[in-house]
JSON list of C-alpha atoms in Angstrom, two decimals:
[
{"chain": "A", "resi": 644, "resn": "MET", "atom": "CA", "xyz": [161.89, 265.91, -13.25]},
{"chain": "A", "resi": 645, "resn": "SER", "atom": "CA", "xyz": [160.83, 268.08, -10.31]},
{"chain": "A", "resi": 646, "resn": "LEU", "atom": "CA", "xyz": [162.38, 268.02, -6.85]},
{"chain": "A", "resi": 647, "resn": "ASN", "atom": "CA", "xyz": [159.13, 266.67, -5.42]},
{"chain": "A", "resi": 648, "resn": "GLN", "atom": "CA", "xyz": [159.25, 263.72, -7.83]},
{"chain": "A", "resi": 649, "resn": "ARG", "atom": "CA", "xyz": [162.86, 263.07, -6.92]},
{"chain": "A", "resi": 650, "resn": "ASP", "atom": "CA", "xyz": [161.94, 263.19, -3.23]},
{"chain": "A", "resi": 651, "resn": "ALA", "atom": "CA", "xyz": [159.29, 260.57, -3.93]},
{"chain": "A", "resi": 652, "resn": "ALA", "atom": "CA", "xyz": [161.87, 258.36, -5.64]},
{"chain": "A", "resi": 653, "resn": "ALA", "atom": "CA", "xyz": [164.11, 258.65, -2.57]},
{"chain": "A", "resi": 654, "resn": "LEU", "atom": "CA", "xyz": [161.23, 257.69, -0.29]},
{"chain": "A", "resi": 655, "resn": "ASP", "atom": "CA", "xyz": [160.46, 254.69, -2.52]},
{"chain": "A", "resi": 656, "resn": "ALA", "atom": "CA", "xyz": [164.02, 253.44, -2.19]},
{"chain": "A", "resi": 657, "resn": "MET", "atom": "CA", "xyz": [163.91, 253.73, 1.61]},
{"chain": "A", "resi": 658, "resn": "SER", "atom": "CA", "xyz": [160.52, 252.06, 1.79]},
{"chain": "A", "resi": 659, "resn": "ALA", "atom": "CA", "xyz": [161.79, 249.17, -0.34]},
{"chain": "A", "resi": 660, "resn": "ALA", "atom": "CA", "xyz": [164.73, 248.68, 2.04]},
{"chain": "A", "resi": 661, "resn": "GLY", "atom": "CA", "xyz": [162.60, 248.79, 5.19]},
{"chain": "A", "resi": 662, "resn": "ALA", "atom": "CA", "xyz": [161.17, 251.42, 7.47]},
{"chain": "A", "resi": 663, "resn": "ALA", "atom": "CA", "xyz": [164.30, 251.55, 9.61]},
{"chain": "A", "resi": 664, "resn": "ALA", "atom": "CA", "xyz": [166.61, 252.27, 6.69]},
{"chain": "A", "resi": 665, "resn": "ARG", "atom": "CA", "xyz": [167.84, 255.84, 6.59]},
{"chain": "A", "resi": 666, "resn": "ALA", "atom": "CA", "xyz": [170.85, 256.86, 4.61]},
{"chain": "A", "resi": 667, "resn": "PRO", "atom": "CA", "xyz": [173.61, 258.76, 6.46]},
{"chain": "A", "resi": 668, "resn": "GLN", "atom": "CA", "xyz": [173.19, 262.46, 5.81]},
{"chain": "A", "resi": 669, "resn": "LEU", "atom": "CA", "xyz": [175.80, 264.61, 4.04]},
{"chain": "A", "resi": 670, "resn": "ALA", "atom": "CA", "xyz": [176.48, 267.96, 5.65]},
{"chain": "A", "resi": 671, "resn": "PRO", "atom": "CA", "xyz": [175.24, 271.07, 3.81]},
{"chain": "A", "resi": 672, "resn": "SER", "atom": "CA", "xyz": [177.59, 273.82, 2.72]},
{"chain": "A", "resi": 673, "resn": "GLY", "atom": "CA", "xyz": [177.12, 275.59, 6.03]},
{"chain": "A", "resi": 674, "resn": "GLY", "atom": "CA", "xyz": [178.35, 272.52, 7.88]},
{"chain": "A", "resi": 675, "resn": "ALA", "atom": "CA", "xyz": [175.41, 272.22, 10.31]},
{"chain": "A", "resi": 676, "resn": "GLY", "atom": "CA", "xyz": [174.11, 268.67, 10.63]},
{"chain": "A", "resi": 677, "resn": "GLY", "atom": "CA", "xyz": [175.30, 265.59, 8.77]},
{"chain": "A", "resi": 678, "resn": "ALA", "atom": "CA", "xyz": [178.82, 264.42, 8.11]},
{"chain": "A", "resi": 679, "resn": "HIS", "atom": "CA", "xyz": [181.42, 266.05, 5.91]},
{"chain": "A", "resi": 680, "resn": "TYR", "atom": "CA", "xyz": [182.26, 264.16, 2.73]},
{"chain": "A", "resi": 681, "resn": "ALA", "atom": "CA", "xyz": [185.47, 262.50, 3.93]},
{"chain": "A", "resi": 682, "resn": "ALA", "atom": "CA", "xyz": [183.55, 260.93, 6.83]},
{"chain": "A", "resi": 683, "resn": "TRP", "atom": "CA", "xyz": [180.26, 260.47, 4.98]},
{"chain": "A", "resi": 684, "resn": "ARG", "atom": "CA", "xyz": [181.66, 258.58, 1.97]},
{"chain": "A", "resi": 685, "resn": "PRO", "atom": "CA", "xyz": [182.65, 255.32, 3.75]},
{"chain": "A", "resi": 686, "resn": "GLN", "atom": "CA", "xyz": [179.48, 255.50, 5.85]},
{"chain": "A", "resi": 687, "resn": "MET", "atom": "CA", "xyz": [177.36, 255.74, 2.72]},
{"chain": "A", "resi": 688, "resn": "GLN", "atom": "CA", "xyz": [179.22, 252.92, 0.96]},
{"chain": "A", "resi": 689, "resn": "THR", "atom": "CA", "xyz": [178.66, 250.67, 3.97]},
{"chain": "A", "resi": 690, "resn": "PHE", "atom": "CA", "xyz": [174.99, 251.63, 4.04]},
{"chain": "A", "resi": 691, "resn": "LEU", "atom": "CA", "xyz": [174.56, 250.82, 0.35]},
{"chain": "A", "resi": 692, "resn": "MET", "atom": "CA", "xyz": [176.37, 247.50, 0.79]},
{"chain": "A", "resi": 693, "resn": "ARG", "atom": "CA", "xyz": [173.99, 246.56, 3.60]},
{"chain": "A", "resi": 694, "resn": "ALA", "atom": "CA", "xyz": [171.10, 247.48, 1.30]},
{"chain": "A", "resi": 695, "resn": "GLY", "atom": "CA", "xyz": [172.29, 244.80, -1.12]},
{"chain": "A", "resi": 696, "resn": "LEU", "atom": "CA", "xyz": [173.97, 247.17, -3.58]},
{"chain": "A", "resi": 697, "resn": "GLU", "atom": "CA", "xyz": [177.44, 246.88, -5.04]},
{"chain": "A", "resi": 698, "resn": "GLU", "atom": "CA", "xyz": [179.84, 249.66, -5.95]},
{"chain": "A", "resi": 699, "resn": "ARG", "atom": "CA", "xyz": [179.20, 249.11, -9.66]},
{"chain": "A", "resi": 700, "resn": "ASP", "atom": "CA", "xyz": [175.55, 250.02, -9.09]},
{"chain": "A", "resi": 701, "resn": "TYR", "atom": "CA", "xyz": [176.47, 253.67, -8.40]},
{"chain": "A", "resi": 702, "resn": "ALA", "atom": "CA", "xyz": [180.18, 254.25, -9.05]},
{"chain": "A", "resi": 703, "resn": "LYS", "atom": "CA", "xyz": [180.40, 252.83, -12.57]},
{"chain": "A", "resi": 704, "resn": "GLU", "atom": "CA", "xyz": [179.20, 254.83, -15.54]},
{"chain": "A", "resi": 705, "resn": "ILE", "atom": "CA", "xyz": [176.36, 253.36, -17.60]},
{"chain": "A", "resi": 706, "resn": "PRO", "atom": "CA", "xyz": [176.68, 254.67, -21.17]},
{"chain": "A", "resi": 707, "resn": "GLN", "atom": "CA", "xyz": [173.44, 255.55, -22.95]},
{"chain": "A", "resi": 708, "resn": "TRP", "atom": "CA", "xyz": [171.50, 255.59, -19.69]},
{"chain": "A", "resi": 709, "resn": "LYS", "atom": "CA", "xyz": [168.58, 257.56, -21.15]},
{"chain": "A", "resi": 710, "resn": "GLU", "atom": "CA", "xyz": [168.25, 255.22, -24.12]},
{"chain": "A", "resi": 711, "resn": "LEU", "atom": "CA", "xyz": [168.42, 252.12, -21.90]},
{"chain": "A", "resi": 712, "resn": "ALA", "atom": "CA", "xyz": [165.88, 253.61, -19.47]},
{"chain": "A", "resi": 713, "resn": "ALA", "atom": "CA", "xyz": [163.47, 254.32, -22.34]},
{"chain": "A", "resi": 714, "resn": "ALA", "atom": "CA", "xyz": [163.90, 250.81, -23.77]},
{"chain": "A", "resi": 715, "resn": "VAL", "atom": "CA", "xyz": [163.30, 249.14, -20.40]},
{"chain": "A", "resi": 716, "resn": "GLN", "atom": "CA", "xyz": [160.25, 251.35, -19.80]},
{"chain": "A", "resi": 717, "resn": "ALA", "atom": "CA", "xyz": [158.79, 250.52, -23.22]},
{"chain": "A", "resi": 718, "resn": "ASP", "atom": "CA", "xyz": [159.37, 246.82, -22.67]},
{"chain": "A", "resi": 719, "resn": "ALA", "atom": "CA", "xyz": [157.69, 246.94, -19.24]},
{"chain": "A", "resi": 720, "resn": "GLU", "atom": "CA", "xyz": [154.70, 248.84, -20.67]},
{"chain": "A", "resi": 721, "resn": "ALA", "atom": "CA", "xyz": [154.32, 246.26, -23.45]},
{"chain": "A", "resi": 722, "resn": "ALA", "atom": "CA", "xyz": [154.38, 243.46, -20.87]},
{"chain": "A", "resi": 723, "resn": "ASP", "atom": "CA", "xyz": [151.76, 245.31, -18.82]},
{"chain": "A", "resi": 724, "resn": "ARG", "atom": "CA", "xyz": [149.47, 245.64, -21.85]},
{"chain": "A", "resi": 725, "resn": "GLU", "atom": "CA", "xyz": [149.80, 241.94, -22.62]},
{"chain": "A", "resi": 726, "resn": "ALA", "atom": "CA", "xyz": [149.01, 241.02, -19.00]},
{"chain": "A", "resi": 727, "resn": "VAL", "atom": "CA", "xyz": [145.89, 243.24, -18.99]},
{"chain": "A", "resi": 728, "resn": "ALA", "atom": "CA", "xyz": [144.75, 241.84, -22.33]},
{"chain": "A", "resi": 729, "resn": "LEU", "atom": "CA", "xyz": [145.25, 238.28, -21.08]},
{"chain": "A", "resi": 730, "resn": "LEU", "atom": "CA", "xyz": [143.23, 238.98, -17.93]},
{"chain": "A", "resi": 731, "resn": "LEU", "atom": "CA", "xyz": [140.38, 240.57, -19.89]},
{"chain": "A", "resi": 732, "resn": "GLY", "atom": "CA", "xyz": [140.48, 238.02, -22.69]},
{"chain": "A", "resi": 733, "resn": "THR", "atom": "CA", "xyz": [141.24, 240.71, -25.25]},
{"chain": "A", "resi": 734, "resn": "PRO", "atom": "CA", "xyz": [143.23, 239.65, -28.33]},
{"chain": "A", "resi": 735, "resn": "VAL", "atom": "CA", "xyz": [146.64, 241.28, -28.50]},
{"chain": "A", "resi": 736, "resn": "ALA", "atom": "CA", "xyz": [149.43, 241.03, -30.98]},
{"chain": "A", "resi": 737, "resn": "ALA", "atom": "CA", "xyz": [152.49, 239.20, -29.69]},
{"chain": "A", "resi": 738, "resn": "SER", "atom": "CA", "xyz": [155.30, 241.52, -28.78]},
{"chain": "A", "resi": 739, "resn": "SER", "atom": "CA", "xyz": [159.00, 241.06, -28.38]},
{"chain": "A", "resi": 740, "resn": "THR", "atom": "CA", "xyz": [158.41, 240.36, -24.67]},
{"chain": "A", "resi": 741, "resn": "ALA", "atom": "CA", "xyz": [156.49, 237.18, -25.44]},
{"chain": "A", "resi": 742, "resn": "THR", "atom": "CA", "xyz": [158.46, 233.93, -25.26]},
{"chain": "A", "resi": 743, "resn": "SER", "atom": "CA", "xyz": [157.63, 230.32, -25.89]},
{"chain": "A", "resi": 744, "resn": "SER", "atom": "CA", "xyz": [159.25, 226.93, -25.79]},
{"chain": "A", "resi": 745, "resn": "ALA", "atom": "CA", "xyz": [159.79, 227.26, -29.51]},
{"chain": "A", "resi": 746, "resn": "SER", "atom": "CA", "xyz": [161.77, 230.49, -29.18]},
{"chain": "A", "resi": 747, "resn": "SER", "atom": "CA", "xyz": [164.98, 230.57, -31.11]},
{"chain": "A", "resi": 748, "resn": "GLU", "atom": "CA", "xyz": [168.35, 230.88, -29.46]},
{"chain": "A", "resi": 749, "resn": "PRO", "atom": "CA", "xyz": [168.74, 234.56, -30.48]},
{"chain": "A", "resi": 750, "resn": "GLU", "atom": "CA", "xyz": [165.30, 235.33, -29.01]},
{"chain": "A", "resi": 751, "resn": "ARG", "atom": "CA", "xyz": [166.19, 233.62, -25.72]},
{"chain": "A", "resi": 752, "resn": "ALA", "atom": "CA", "xyz": [169.47, 235.54, -25.61]},
{"chain": "A", "resi": 753, "resn": "GLN", "atom": "CA", "xyz": [167.60, 238.79, -26.20]},
{"chain": "A", "resi": 754, "resn": "THR", "atom": "CA", "xyz": [165.12, 237.98, -23.41]},
{"chain": "A", "resi": 755, "resn": "LYS", "atom": "CA", "xyz": [167.97, 237.22, -21.03]},
{"chain": "A", "resi": 756, "resn": "ALA", "atom": "CA", "xyz": [169.71, 240.46, -21.98]},
{"chain": "A", "resi": 757, "resn": "LYS", "atom": "CA", "xyz": [166.51, 242.44, -21.33]},
{"chain": "A", "resi": 758, "resn": "GLU", "atom": "CA", "xyz": [166.14, 240.86, -17.92]},
{"chain": "A", "resi": 759, "resn": "ARG", "atom": "CA", "xyz": [169.78, 241.58, -17.08]},
{"chain": "A", "resi": 760, "resn": "VAL", "atom": "CA", "xyz": [169.53, 245.24, -18.11]},
{"chain": "A", "resi": 761, "resn": "ALA", "atom": "CA", "xyz": [166.23, 245.69, -16.25]},
{"chain": "A", "resi": 762, "resn": "GLU", "atom": "CA", "xyz": [167.84, 244.31, -13.09]},
{"chain": "A", "resi": 763, "resn": "MET", "atom": "CA", "xyz": [170.87, 246.58, -13.53]},
{"chain": "A", "resi": 764, "resn": "MET", "atom": "CA", "xyz": [168.62, 249.62, -13.96]},
{"chain": "A", "resi": 765, "resn": "SER", "atom": "CA", "xyz": [166.57, 248.64, -10.90]},
{"chain": "A", "resi": 766, "resn": "ARG", "atom": "CA", "xyz": [169.67, 248.47, -8.69]},
{"chain": "A", "resi": 767, "resn": "ALA", "atom": "CA", "xyz": [170.92, 251.80, -10.02]},
{"chain": "A", "resi": 768, "resn": "ARG", "atom": "CA", "xyz": [167.55, 253.45, -9.30]},
{"chain": "A", "resi": 769, "resn": "LYS", "atom": "CA", "xyz": [167.58, 252.06, -5.77]},
{"chain": "A", "resi": 770, "resn": "ALA", "atom": "CA", "xyz": [171.07, 253.49, -5.20]},
{"chain": "A", "resi": 771, "resn": "TYR", "atom": "CA", "xyz": [169.93, 256.78, -6.71]},
{"chain": "A", "resi": 772, "resn": "GLY", "atom": "CA", "xyz": [167.07, 257.00, -4.23]},
{"chain": "A", "resi": 773, "resn": "PHE", "atom": "CA", "xyz": [169.38, 256.47, -1.26]},
{"chain": "A", "resi": 774, "resn": "LEU", "atom": "CA", "xyz": [172.02, 258.91, -2.53]},
{"chain": "A", "resi": 775, "resn": "TYR", "atom": "CA", "xyz": [169.47, 261.61, -3.27]},
{"chain": "A", "resi": 776, "resn": "SER", "atom": "CA", "xyz": [167.88, 261.18, 0.15]},
{"chain": "A", "resi": 777, "resn": "ALA", "atom": "CA", "xyz": [171.28, 261.76, 1.76]},
{"chain": "A", "resi": 778, "resn": "LEU", "atom": "CA", "xyz": [171.81, 265.14, 0.09]},
{"chain": "A", "resi": 779, "resn": "PRO", "atom": "CA", "xyz": [171.08, 268.46, 1.81]},
{"chain": "A", "resi": 780, "resn": "SER", "atom": "CA", "xyz": [168.72, 270.82, 0.00]},
{"chain": "A", "resi": 781, "resn": "ASP", "atom": "CA", "xyz": [171.50, 272.99, -1.44]},
{"chain": "A", "resi": 782, "resn": "LEU", "atom": "CA", "xyz": [173.12, 270.02, -3.19]},
{"chain": "A", "resi": 783, "resn": "ARG", "atom": "CA", "xyz": [169.80, 268.64, -4.43]},
{"chain": "A", "resi": 784, "resn": "LEU", "atom": "CA", "xyz": [169.46, 271.75, -6.52]},
{"chain": "A", "resi": 785, "resn": "LEU", "atom": "CA", "xyz": [172.88, 271.11, -8.08]},
{"chain": "A", "resi": 786, "resn": "VAL", "atom": "CA", "xyz": [171.99, 267.57, -9.23]},
{"chain": "A", "resi": 787, "resn": "ALA", "atom": "CA", "xyz": [168.66, 268.56, -10.78]},
{"chain": "A", "resi": 788, "resn": "ASP", "atom": "CA", "xyz": [170.08, 267.84, -14.24]},
{"chain": "A", "resi": 789, "resn": "VAL", "atom": "CA", "xyz": [171.09, 264.26, -13.38]},
{"chain": "A", "resi": 790, "resn": "PRO", "atom": "CA", "xyz": [168.73, 261.83, -15.18]},
{"chain": "A", "resi": 791, "resn": "GLN", "atom": "CA", "xyz": [166.13, 260.34, -12.87]},
{"chain": "A", "resi": 792, "resn": "GLY", "atom": "CA", "xyz": [167.42, 257.08, -11.39]},
{"chain": "A", "resi": 793, "resn": "TYR", "atom": "CA", "xyz": [171.01, 257.49, -12.61]},
{"chain": "A", "resi": 794, "resn": "ALA", "atom": "CA", "xyz": [172.98, 256.87, -9.38]},
{"chain": "A", "resi": 795, "resn": "TYR", "atom": "CA", "xyz": [176.35, 257.36, -11.08]},
{"chain": "A", "resi": 796, "resn": "GLY", "atom": "CA", "xyz": [175.36, 260.91, -11.98]},
{"chain": "A", "resi": 797, "resn": "ILE", "atom": "CA", "xyz": [175.01, 261.87, -8.30]},
{"chain": "A", "resi": 798, "resn": "TRP", "atom": "CA", "xyz": [178.03, 259.85, -7.15]},
{"chain": "A", "resi": 799, "resn": "SER", "atom": "CA", "xyz": [180.38, 261.27, -9.77]},
{"chain": "A", "resi": 800, "resn": "PHE", "atom": "CA", "xyz": [179.13, 264.81, -9.02]},
{"chain": "A", "resi": 801, "resn": "LEU", "atom": "CA", "xyz": [179.97, 264.37, -5.33]},
{"chain": "A", "resi": 802, "resn": "GLU", "atom": "CA", "xyz": [183.37, 262.85, -6.07]},
{"chain": "A", "resi": 803, "resn": "LYS", "atom": "CA", "xyz": [184.34, 265.72, -8.34]},
{"chain": "A", "resi": 804, "resn": "LYS", "atom": "CA", "xyz": [182.99, 268.39, -5.99]},
{"chain": "A", "resi": 805, "resn": "PHE", "atom": "CA", "xyz": [184.30, 267.15, -2.67]},
{"chain": "A", "resi": 806, "resn": "ARG", "atom": "CA", "xyz": [186.65, 264.24, -2.64]},
{"chain": "A", "resi": 807, "resn": "ASN", "atom": "CA", "xyz": [189.93, 265.71, -3.85]},
{"chain": "A", "resi": 808, "resn": "THR", "atom": "CA", "xyz": [189.65, 269.03, -2.05]},
{"chain": "A", "resi": 809, "resn": "GLU", "atom": "CA", "xyz": [188.27, 267.63, 1.20]},
{"chain": "A", "resi": 810, "resn": "GLN", "atom": "CA", "xyz": [190.72, 264.74, 1.41]},
{"chain": "A", "resi": 811, "resn": "ASP", "atom": "CA", "xyz": [193.55, 267.19, 0.80]},
{"chain": "A", "resi": 812, "resn": "ASN", "atom": "CA", "xyz": [192.24, 269.38, 3.61]},
{"chain": "A", "resi": 813, "resn": "VAL", "atom": "CA", "xyz": [192.04, 266.41, 5.99]},
{"chain": "A", "resi": 814, "resn": "ALA", "atom": "CA", "xyz": [195.56, 265.32, 5.07]},
{"chain": "A", "resi": 815, "resn": "ASP", "atom": "CA", "xyz": [196.91, 268.81, 5.67]},
{"chain": "A", "resi": 816, "resn": "LEU", "atom": "CA", "xyz": [195.12, 269.13, 9.00]},
{"chain": "A", "resi": 817, "resn": "TRP", "atom": "CA", "xyz": [196.38, 265.73, 10.14]},
{"chain": "A", "resi": 818, "resn": "LYS", "atom": "CA", "xyz": [199.94, 266.65, 9.20]},
{"chain": "A", "resi": 819, "resn": "THR", "atom": "CA", "xyz": [199.62, 269.91, 11.10]},
{"chain": "A", "resi": 820, "resn": "TYR", "atom": "CA", "xyz": [198.23, 268.08, 14.13]},
{"chain": "A", "resi": 821, "resn": "THR", "atom": "CA", "xyz": [201.02, 265.48, 14.25]},
{"chain": "A", "resi": 822, "resn": "LEU", "atom": "CA", "xyz": [203.71, 268.15, 13.95]},
{"chain": "A", "resi": 823, "resn": "LEU", "atom": "CA", "xyz": [202.31, 270.39, 16.69]},
{"chain": "A", "resi": 824, "resn": "ALA", "atom": "CA", "xyz": [204.83, 271.05, 19.48]},
{"chain": "A", "resi": 825, "resn": "GLN", "atom": "CA", "xyz": [205.10, 273.55, 22.26]},
{"chain": "A", "resi": 826, "resn": "GLU", "atom": "CA", "xyz": [207.41, 276.33, 21.15]},
{"chain": "A", "resi": 827, "resn": "SER", "atom": "CA", "xyz": [210.15, 277.78, 23.25]},
{"chain": "A", "resi": 828, "resn": "GLY", "atom": "CA", "xyz": [208.70, 280.38, 25.60]},
{"chain": "A", "resi": 829, "resn": "GLU", "atom": "CA", "xyz": [205.13, 279.48, 24.67]},
{"chain": "A", "resi": 830, "resn": "ASP", "atom": "CA", "xyz": [202.67, 279.23, 27.52]},
{"chain": "A", "resi": 831, "resn": "PHE", "atom": "CA", "xyz": [201.12, 275.76, 27.85]},
{"chain": "A", "resi": 832, "resn": "GLU", "atom": "CA", "xyz": [197.60, 277.14, 27.63]},
{"chain": "A", "resi": 833, "resn": "GLU", "atom": "CA", "xyz": [198.46, 278.83, 24.36]},
{"chain": "A", "resi": 834, "resn": "TYR", "atom": "CA", "xyz": [199.91, 275.59, 23.02]},
{"chain": "A", "resi": 835, "resn": "LYS", "atom": "CA", "xyz": [196.84, 273.66, 24.16]},
{"chain": "A", "resi": 836, "resn": "ALA", "atom": "CA", "xyz": [194.59, 276.19, 22.44]},
{"chain": "A", "resi": 837, "resn": "ARG", "atom": "CA", "xyz": [196.44, 275.60, 19.14]},
{"chain": "A", "resi": 838, "resn": "VAL", "atom": "CA", "xyz": [196.09, 271.84, 19.55]},
{"chain": "A", "resi": 839, "resn": "ASP", "atom": "CA", "xyz": [192.41, 272.09, 20.39]},
{"chain": "A", "resi": 840, "resn": "SER", "atom": "CA", "xyz": [191.78, 274.35, 17.42]},
{"chain": "A", "resi": 841, "resn": "VAL", "atom": "CA", "xyz": [193.22, 271.83, 14.93]},
{"chain": "A", "resi": 842, "resn": "ARG", "atom": "CA", "xyz": [191.51, 268.96, 16.72]},
{"chain": "A", "resi": 843, "resn": "ARG", "atom": "CA", "xyz": [188.13, 270.64, 16.41]},
{"chain": "A", "resi": 844, "resn": "LEU", "atom": "CA", "xyz": [188.68, 271.02, 12.65]},
{"chain": "A", "resi": 845, "resn": "LEU", "atom": "CA", "xyz": [189.53, 267.32, 12.36]},
{"chain": "A", "resi": 846, "resn": "ILE", "atom": "CA", "xyz": [186.46, 266.36, 14.36]},
{"chain": "A", "resi": 847, "resn": "ARG", "atom": "CA", "xyz": [184.34, 268.35, 11.87]},
{"chain": "A", "resi": 848, "resn": "PHE", "atom": "CA", "xyz": [185.63, 265.91, 9.22]},
{"chain": "A", "resi": 849, "resn": "GLY", "atom": "CA", "xyz": [184.77, 262.91, 11.39]},
{"chain": "A", "resi": 850, "resn": "ILE", "atom": "CA", "xyz": [188.24, 262.28, 12.82]},
{"chain": "A", "resi": 851, "resn": "ASP", "atom": "CA", "xyz": [188.84, 262.59, 16.58]},
{"chain": "A", "resi": 852, "resn": "PRO", "atom": "CA", "xyz": [192.55, 262.20, 17.31]},
{"chain": "A", "resi": 853, "resn": "GLY", "atom": "CA", "xyz": [191.75, 261.61, 20.97]},
{"chain": "A", "resi": 854, "resn": "ARG", "atom": "CA", "xyz": [189.97, 258.36, 20.07]},
{"chain": "A", "resi": 855, "resn": "LEU", "atom": "CA", "xyz": [192.50, 256.93, 17.66]}
]
């Protein structure tokens, strides 16, 4: 799947959620524009929640994603063929998607399972579109191997790449900030410069001690 096709999927997700919906942007490696991961993560989770998505739609692994995606696609194509044949009056062999009042209990259970899985896949694809749209170009290249529509693939990549190291950095910076004190014989301006330096680093991670 090319980057252009993935960009199109991201645009589709935003269009489905409304013209005003724009996912919070994650800062690139250089740090210019967007929020760093520690600040971006809760913003993104809130955004996804407002878009009608739950954490399981992107943070829970879906085993056999490729096989499920292929099965859902095949089922949808079969339903499309039957709909076209019905409209044109063309005879078509009944498929597994066809149901009737005489369907057996196992057939009804299978139909319900198909609908459930299709809905699950649709929510995951929507989350994928939003997550991908939030990534800077350098990170989009790193998730090129994630299966199209698999939101968990992007989310787990980001968690492994950023969460532990960045949260540790924020914790260390906050500890340094709270323990700052003017040393004996230290000029106040020098002390203030040390405080401002650490504060600026915290602000880069979305935390402004002056506003807490």
